[in-house]
XYZ file of C-alpha atoms in Angstrom:
409
model
C -8.679 -25.737 106.225
C -9.234 -25.200 102.670
C -7.631 -27.393 99.923
C -4.925 -25.582 97.799
C -6.028 -24.814 94.456
C -4.281 -26.814 91.731
C -1.989 -24.617 89.437
C -3.123 -23.817 85.899
C -0.854 -26.203 84.180
C -2.231 -29.056 86.372
C -5.903 -28.149 85.881
C -5.245 -28.183 82.058
C -3.356 -31.641 82.120
C -6.072 -33.095 84.288
C -8.774 -31.566 81.962
C -7.099 -32.917 78.848
C -6.540 -36.521 80.324
C -10.330 -36.618 80.964
C -11.386 -35.482 77.781
C -8.763 -37.524 75.732
C -10.379 -40.523 77.557
C -14.001 -39.541 76.793
C -13.604 -38.318 73.407
C -10.141 -39.427 71.930
C -7.257 -37.033 70.999
C -8.735 -36.090 67.362
C -12.331 -34.973 68.685
C -10.811 -33.198 71.796
C -10.533 -29.499 71.068
C -8.200 -26.939 72.995
C -11.436 -24.802 73.391
C -12.898 -27.578 75.205
C -10.021 -28.499 77.348
C -9.662 -24.949 78.599
C -13.460 -24.700 79.441
C -13.235 -27.900 81.430
C -10.092 -26.426 83.223
C -11.851 -23.270 83.895
C -9.263 -21.095 81.919
C -9.494 -19.412 78.606
C -7.923 -20.729 75.492
C -5.256 -18.256 75.225
C -3.982 -19.540 78.670
C -3.607 -22.966 77.209
C -1.722 -21.741 74.283
C 0.555 -19.614 76.464
C 1.298 -22.863 78.679
C 1.637 -25.490 75.948
C 1.397 -24.061 72.673
C -0.885 -26.577 70.891
C -2.797 -29.499 71.574
C 0.035 -32.120 70.805
C 2.284 -30.206 73.408
C -0.537 -30.695 75.775
C -0.903 -34.330 75.055
C 2.979 -34.516 75.480
C 2.491 -33.163 78.992
C -0.166 -35.691 79.707
C 2.221 -38.383 78.681
C 4.840 -37.190 80.477
C 2.772 -36.656 83.664
C 4.415 -39.238 85.648
C 2.067 -39.435 88.494
C -0.826 -40.295 86.270
C 0.832 -43.313 84.687
C 2.814 -44.405 87.730
C -0.294 -44.516 89.840
C -1.915 -46.647 86.965
C 0.749 -49.177 86.636
C 1.340 -49.362 90.379
C -2.257 -50.074 90.834
C -2.234 -52.845 88.311
C 0.864 -54.506 89.646
C -0.251 -54.220 93.248
C -3.452 -56.331 92.527
C -1.411 -58.862 90.571
C 1.402 -59.030 92.880
C -0.954 -60.527 95.573
C -1.023 -63.752 93.538
C 1.398 -66.568 94.623
C 2.403 -67.943 91.225
C 3.236 -66.696 87.760
C 0.016 -68.097 86.213
C -2.139 -66.187 88.586
C 0.153 -63.082 88.289
C -0.321 -62.994 84.415
C -3.915 -63.664 84.676
C -4.806 -60.965 87.251
C -2.426 -58.476 85.335
C -4.034 -59.077 81.978
C -7.528 -58.790 83.506
C -6.691 -55.400 85.306
C -5.005 -54.094 82.016
C -7.971 -54.735 79.961
C -10.490 -53.157 82.636
C -8.159 -50.053 82.640
C -8.043 -49.904 78.804
C -11.727 -50.275 78.514
C -12.252 -47.235 80.892
C -10.962 -45.137 78.124
C -11.310 -46.968 74.687
C -11.353 -43.613 72.641
C -7.985 -42.440 74.211
C -6.473 -45.744 73.527
C -7.601 -46.237 70.018
C -6.578 -42.584 69.222
C -3.262 -42.656 70.614
C -2.344 -45.986 68.770
C -4.425 -44.834 65.544
C -2.794 -41.317 65.413
C 0.601 -41.876 66.665
C 1.949 -41.418 63.121
C 0.770 -37.936 62.988
C 2.326 -36.987 66.420
C 5.697 -34.864 66.579
C 8.801 -37.068 67.394
C 8.896 -35.936 70.980
C 5.571 -37.140 71.578
C 6.389 -40.672 70.103
C 9.601 -40.746 72.139
C 7.668 -39.951 75.385
C 5.132 -42.677 74.486
C 8.062 -45.126 74.074
C 9.733 -44.157 77.108
C 6.588 -44.154 79.003
C 5.833 -47.944 77.896
C 9.463 -49.023 78.697
C 9.350 -47.633 82.210
C 5.961 -49.175 82.860
C 7.258 -52.693 81.353
C 10.466 -52.469 83.509
C 8.243 -51.772 86.654
C 5.870 -54.662 85.947
C 8.908 -57.020 84.941
C 10.506 -56.285 88.538
C 7.154 -57.853 89.992
C 7.310 -60.617 87.534
C 10.898 -61.633 88.298
C 9.795 -61.994 91.872
C 7.065 -64.402 90.737
C 9.440 -66.283 88.907
C 12.041 -66.566 91.546
C 9.437 -67.713 94.030
C 8.690 -70.782 91.719
C 12.246 -71.160 90.508
C 11.179 -71.362 86.762
C 13.422 -71.396 83.872
C 12.927 -69.230 80.773
C 15.125 -68.240 77.690
C 13.441 -64.680 77.827
C 14.101 -62.050 80.459
C 11.050 -60.737 82.580
C 11.256 -57.563 80.468
C 10.856 -59.434 77.290
C 8.152 -61.383 78.671
C 6.232 -58.160 79.737
C 6.790 -56.685 76.306
C 5.407 -59.565 74.366
C 2.612 -59.923 76.758
C 1.561 -56.206 76.611
C 1.843 -56.291 72.871
C -0.876 -58.906 72.610
C -3.039 -57.439 75.173
C -2.926 -54.020 73.362
C -3.490 -55.539 69.984
C -6.508 -57.718 71.330
C -7.973 -54.664 72.878
C -7.650 -52.410 69.897
C -9.182 -55.095 67.509
C -11.927 -56.174 69.940
C -13.012 -52.556 70.371
C -12.734 -51.410 66.875
C -14.322 -54.509 64.871
C -17.457 -56.663 64.940
C -17.332 -60.624 64.545
C -13.496 -60.800 64.408
C -12.444 -62.024 67.726
C -12.382 -65.909 68.071
C -13.038 -65.855 71.836
C -16.567 -65.576 73.405
C -15.520 -63.527 76.217
C -12.484 -61.738 77.640
C -11.980 -64.672 80.319
C -11.593 -67.197 77.297
C -9.066 -64.996 75.706
C -6.988 -64.270 78.868
C -7.106 -67.984 79.713
C -5.755 -68.812 76.158
C -3.128 -65.915 76.509
C -1.603 -67.063 79.560
C -1.654 -70.699 78.459
C 0.434 -69.674 75.516
C 2.855 -67.781 77.700
C 3.126 -70.535 80.193
C 4.206 -72.858 77.246
C 6.247 -70.429 75.175
C 7.937 -68.476 78.002
C 9.161 -71.302 80.520
C 10.512 -74.761 80.102
C 7.582 -77.005 79.913
C 7.465 -80.914 80.695
C 7.084 -82.544 77.339
C 5.522 -85.778 79.153
C 2.736 -83.794 80.411
C 0.763 -82.041 77.544
C -1.774 -80.592 79.763
C -1.408 -76.937 80.674
C -1.633 -76.628 84.280
C 0.842 -75.321 87.163
C 2.420 -78.907 87.233
C 3.378 -78.666 83.566
C 5.831 -75.944 84.350
C 9.344 -77.587 85.111
C 11.373 -76.099 87.873
C 14.815 -75.091 87.390
C 15.848 -78.247 89.236
C 14.760 -80.222 86.178
C 16.840 -78.364 83.490
C 19.823 -80.070 81.903
C 23.133 -78.935 83.290
C 25.256 -77.959 80.243
C 28.546 -76.333 81.803
C 31.111 -75.362 79.197
C 34.517 -76.921 79.021
C 37.806 -75.096 80.307
C 39.326 -74.917 76.915
C 36.216 -73.176 75.239
C 36.091 -70.969 78.206
C 39.837 -69.947 77.569
C 39.248 -69.414 73.943
C 36.151 -67.070 74.794
C 38.296 -65.035 77.122
C 41.123 -64.714 74.655
C 38.669 -63.394 71.975
C 37.080 -61.144 74.178
C 40.319 -59.503 74.987
C 41.084 -58.982 71.585
C 37.663 -57.764 70.735
C 37.511 -54.847 73.370
C 37.560 -53.806 77.056
C 33.772 -54.114 77.598
C 33.586 -57.498 75.959
C 36.526 -58.665 78.014
C 34.822 -57.273 81.322
C 31.462 -58.979 80.378
C 32.943 -62.440 79.907
C 34.945 -61.909 83.190
C 31.499 -60.970 85.096
C 29.661 -63.886 83.579
C 32.205 -66.547 84.414
C 33.638 -64.738 87.452
C 30.436 -64.024 89.188
C 28.002 -66.464 87.733
C 25.266 -63.700 87.390
C 22.024 -64.035 85.336
C 21.583 -62.040 82.083
C 19.075 -59.991 83.684
C 21.172 -59.246 86.854
C 23.930 -57.954 84.447
C 21.790 -55.859 82.604
C 20.784 -53.967 86.024
C 24.370 -53.487 87.287
C 25.602 -49.999 87.900
C 28.841 -48.814 88.599
C 28.169 -48.122 92.312
C 27.387 -52.099 92.559
C 30.988 -52.756 92.073
C 32.682 -52.839 95.371
C 36.673 -53.067 95.660
C 37.867 -54.253 99.050
C 41.458 -54.873 99.863
C 41.600 -58.625 99.079
C 38.406 -58.952 97.120
C 36.265 -57.445 94.528
C 32.589 -57.796 94.947
C 29.337 -57.199 93.100
C 26.248 -56.004 94.844
C 23.088 -57.480 92.972
C 20.106 -55.256 93.824
C 17.783 -56.749 91.019
C 15.791 -59.990 91.894
C 17.497 -61.784 94.643
C 19.506 -59.169 96.363
C 23.027 -60.370 97.594
C 26.741 -59.785 97.183
C 28.738 -61.919 94.828
C 32.487 -62.097 94.731
C 34.441 -61.528 91.453
C 36.679 -64.681 91.254
C 40.379 -63.939 90.413
C 40.656 -67.405 88.870
C 38.434 -68.867 86.192
C 38.930 -72.534 85.104
C 42.574 -72.584 85.902
C 43.634 -69.119 84.620
C 43.939 -65.890 86.535
C 42.181 -62.965 85.275
C 42.211 -60.771 88.332
C 44.167 -59.728 91.263
C 43.610 -57.810 94.459
C 44.318 -54.439 92.558
C 43.011 -55.083 89.068
C 40.873 -57.053 86.790
C 39.013 -56.947 83.415
C 36.052 -54.856 84.852
C 38.213 -52.382 86.546
C 40.132 -51.731 83.311
C 36.693 -51.286 81.305
C 35.463 -48.728 83.859
C 38.775 -46.967 84.030
C 38.636 -46.532 80.061
C 34.988 -44.937 80.323
C 34.603 -41.140 79.718
C 30.854 -41.054 79.825
C 28.748 -40.237 82.828
C 26.273 -43.391 82.527
C 25.526 -45.083 85.634
C 25.128 -48.794 84.067
C 28.320 -50.807 83.971
C 27.455 -52.172 80.527
C 26.650 -49.589 77.834
C 25.945 -49.574 73.898
C 27.269 -47.304 71.323
C 24.918 -44.466 72.319
C 26.463 -44.732 75.806
C 22.901 -45.858 77.192
C 22.406 -48.996 79.399
C 22.719 -52.107 77.202
C 19.593 -54.188 76.881
C 19.059 -57.919 76.493
C 19.152 -58.013 72.608
C 22.454 -56.053 72.768
C 24.160 -58.163 75.339
C 23.188 -61.485 73.357
C 24.491 -59.966 70.178
C 27.891 -59.387 71.960
C 27.750 -62.915 73.260
C 26.923 -64.286 69.565
C 29.807 -62.262 68.157
C 32.162 -63.668 70.796
C 30.920 -67.320 70.210
C 30.399 -67.519 66.492
C 33.115 -69.792 65.928
C 32.872 -71.813 69.016
C 31.077 -75.135 69.489
C 30.223 -77.037 72.677
C 31.011 -80.851 73.140
C 27.432 -81.429 71.734
C 28.187 -79.577 68.597
C 26.037 -76.459 69.345
C 26.763 -72.804 69.817
C 27.268 -71.912 73.360
C 24.473 -69.944 75.100
C 24.990 -67.148 77.413
C 23.010 -69.062 80.133
C 25.548 -71.825 80.178
C 28.221 -69.337 81.708
C 26.180 -69.183 84.849
C 25.963 -72.919 84.840
C 29.638 -73.169 84.397
C 30.219 -70.982 87.164
C 28.096 -73.033 89.897
C 29.890 -76.261 88.709
C 33.148 -74.707 88.948
C 32.372 -73.405 92.451
C 31.513 -76.760 93.555
C 34.819 -78.177 92.027
C 36.584 -75.846 94.209
C 34.960 -77.081 97.349
C 32.315 -74.589 98.310
C 29.300 -75.957 100.529
C 25.787 -76.356 99.067
C 24.383 -73.702 101.489
C 27.068 -71.208 100.833
C 26.588 -71.460 97.010
C 22.838 -70.879 97.530
C 23.414 -67.809 99.379
C 25.882 -66.574 96.830
C 23.786 -67.550 93.741
C 20.187 -66.968 94.879
C 19.439 -70.485 93.479
C 17.691 -72.633 95.996
C 19.548 -75.910 97.582
C 17.348 -78.453 95.881
C 18.114 -76.916 92.405
C 21.895 -76.907 93.342
C 21.707 -80.690 93.780
C 22.034 -80.922 90.000
C 25.180 -78.819 89.769
C 26.750 -80.542 92.611
C 26.330 -83.970 90.885
C 27.704 -82.666 87.793
C 30.825 -81.324 89.759
C 31.026 -84.821 91.331
C 31.012 -86.583 87.812
C 33.906 -84.149 86.731
C 35.718 -84.856 89.640
C 35.418 -88.525 89.202
C 36.744 -88.257 85.558
C 39.730 -86.220 86.776
C 40.581 -88.993 89.523
C 40.425 -91.439 86.815
C 42.582 -89.553 84.701
C 45.310 -89.183 87.445
C 45.193 -92.877 88.042
C 45.505 -93.618 84.494
C 48.910 -91.734 84.424
C 50.287 -93.605 87.356
C 50.018 -96.980 85.651
């Protein structure tokens, strides 16, 4: 059976990609693309209008870039830890970039001359690729129970920026790079990210896998009930979304990254209980508590999250959105948190961090009597790490017991 002939558009896009890779965008002519695709130049103009419209089609051809990213990640994902994941991903990325250096330099160097829609397509393509890689990185992080102040998307973004910058400089200059070869550079890059992205053991200055501290080593810094109450009050006055966000943070104990990936369909309303379906990272269902640190914020029929969703007029799937009705990103969520906590201080005299909401939820769940294994299932946190939270809950319970005894004297 003969192979079906590709459409004219598909042949033009394929030819353009090949020539852009061989010669760069500037040196590639529409006539050359038409000849490579075995059509006349008029056909190219009829389908795309001009070279930049053709470049836009190449960028938007999801099959090309999806296969590229998937191939990179599949090879990197075979590794057992974050260090090896980053090392392999970086090596494969540089190998891929080196297959089409003219194309990469041309796209980066000429982007300022492209129409807005081309630049938007490039930005969208990079964002989608970064999110795809971040999902795999988060799985690697979860396997090792690492702690970071950055989301997986932020780590991937920074990592890719450095990789592309290195490639452009290395392939465009002579005598500038301070590493003898790619392997030395990649070793330094991974070392930098392991130190800068994840909590490190100060007592061990060597950069090895043992110098990455597991989550079980982090300090538990739950927030006092009075501060949480003040935060709820301020959020309620600020707006329905802010109130819903604080409610989800302290009522379900989700991480920042998990909240960023929540969609309306993930909110489950049952007769006596409201649940959140977490589909990013450690997949599970988590109950939305009606009570948070002695105050009731929800019932079997209504809560701040329901009120927020009912007030929405947009069609955006994400639960939390920005002013443009797009899914909120990590920086925007952090900005909301800072606005709500700008006049609040922890007992240590510091501004509350959004990560402390999850810690507070864990400690409170232990205070309310949940079993260690059950909280591990609900939180996605391993039992060994939760021992720290359980100890903190016992300390708080002891203080409360002492206070009750003091009242009896």
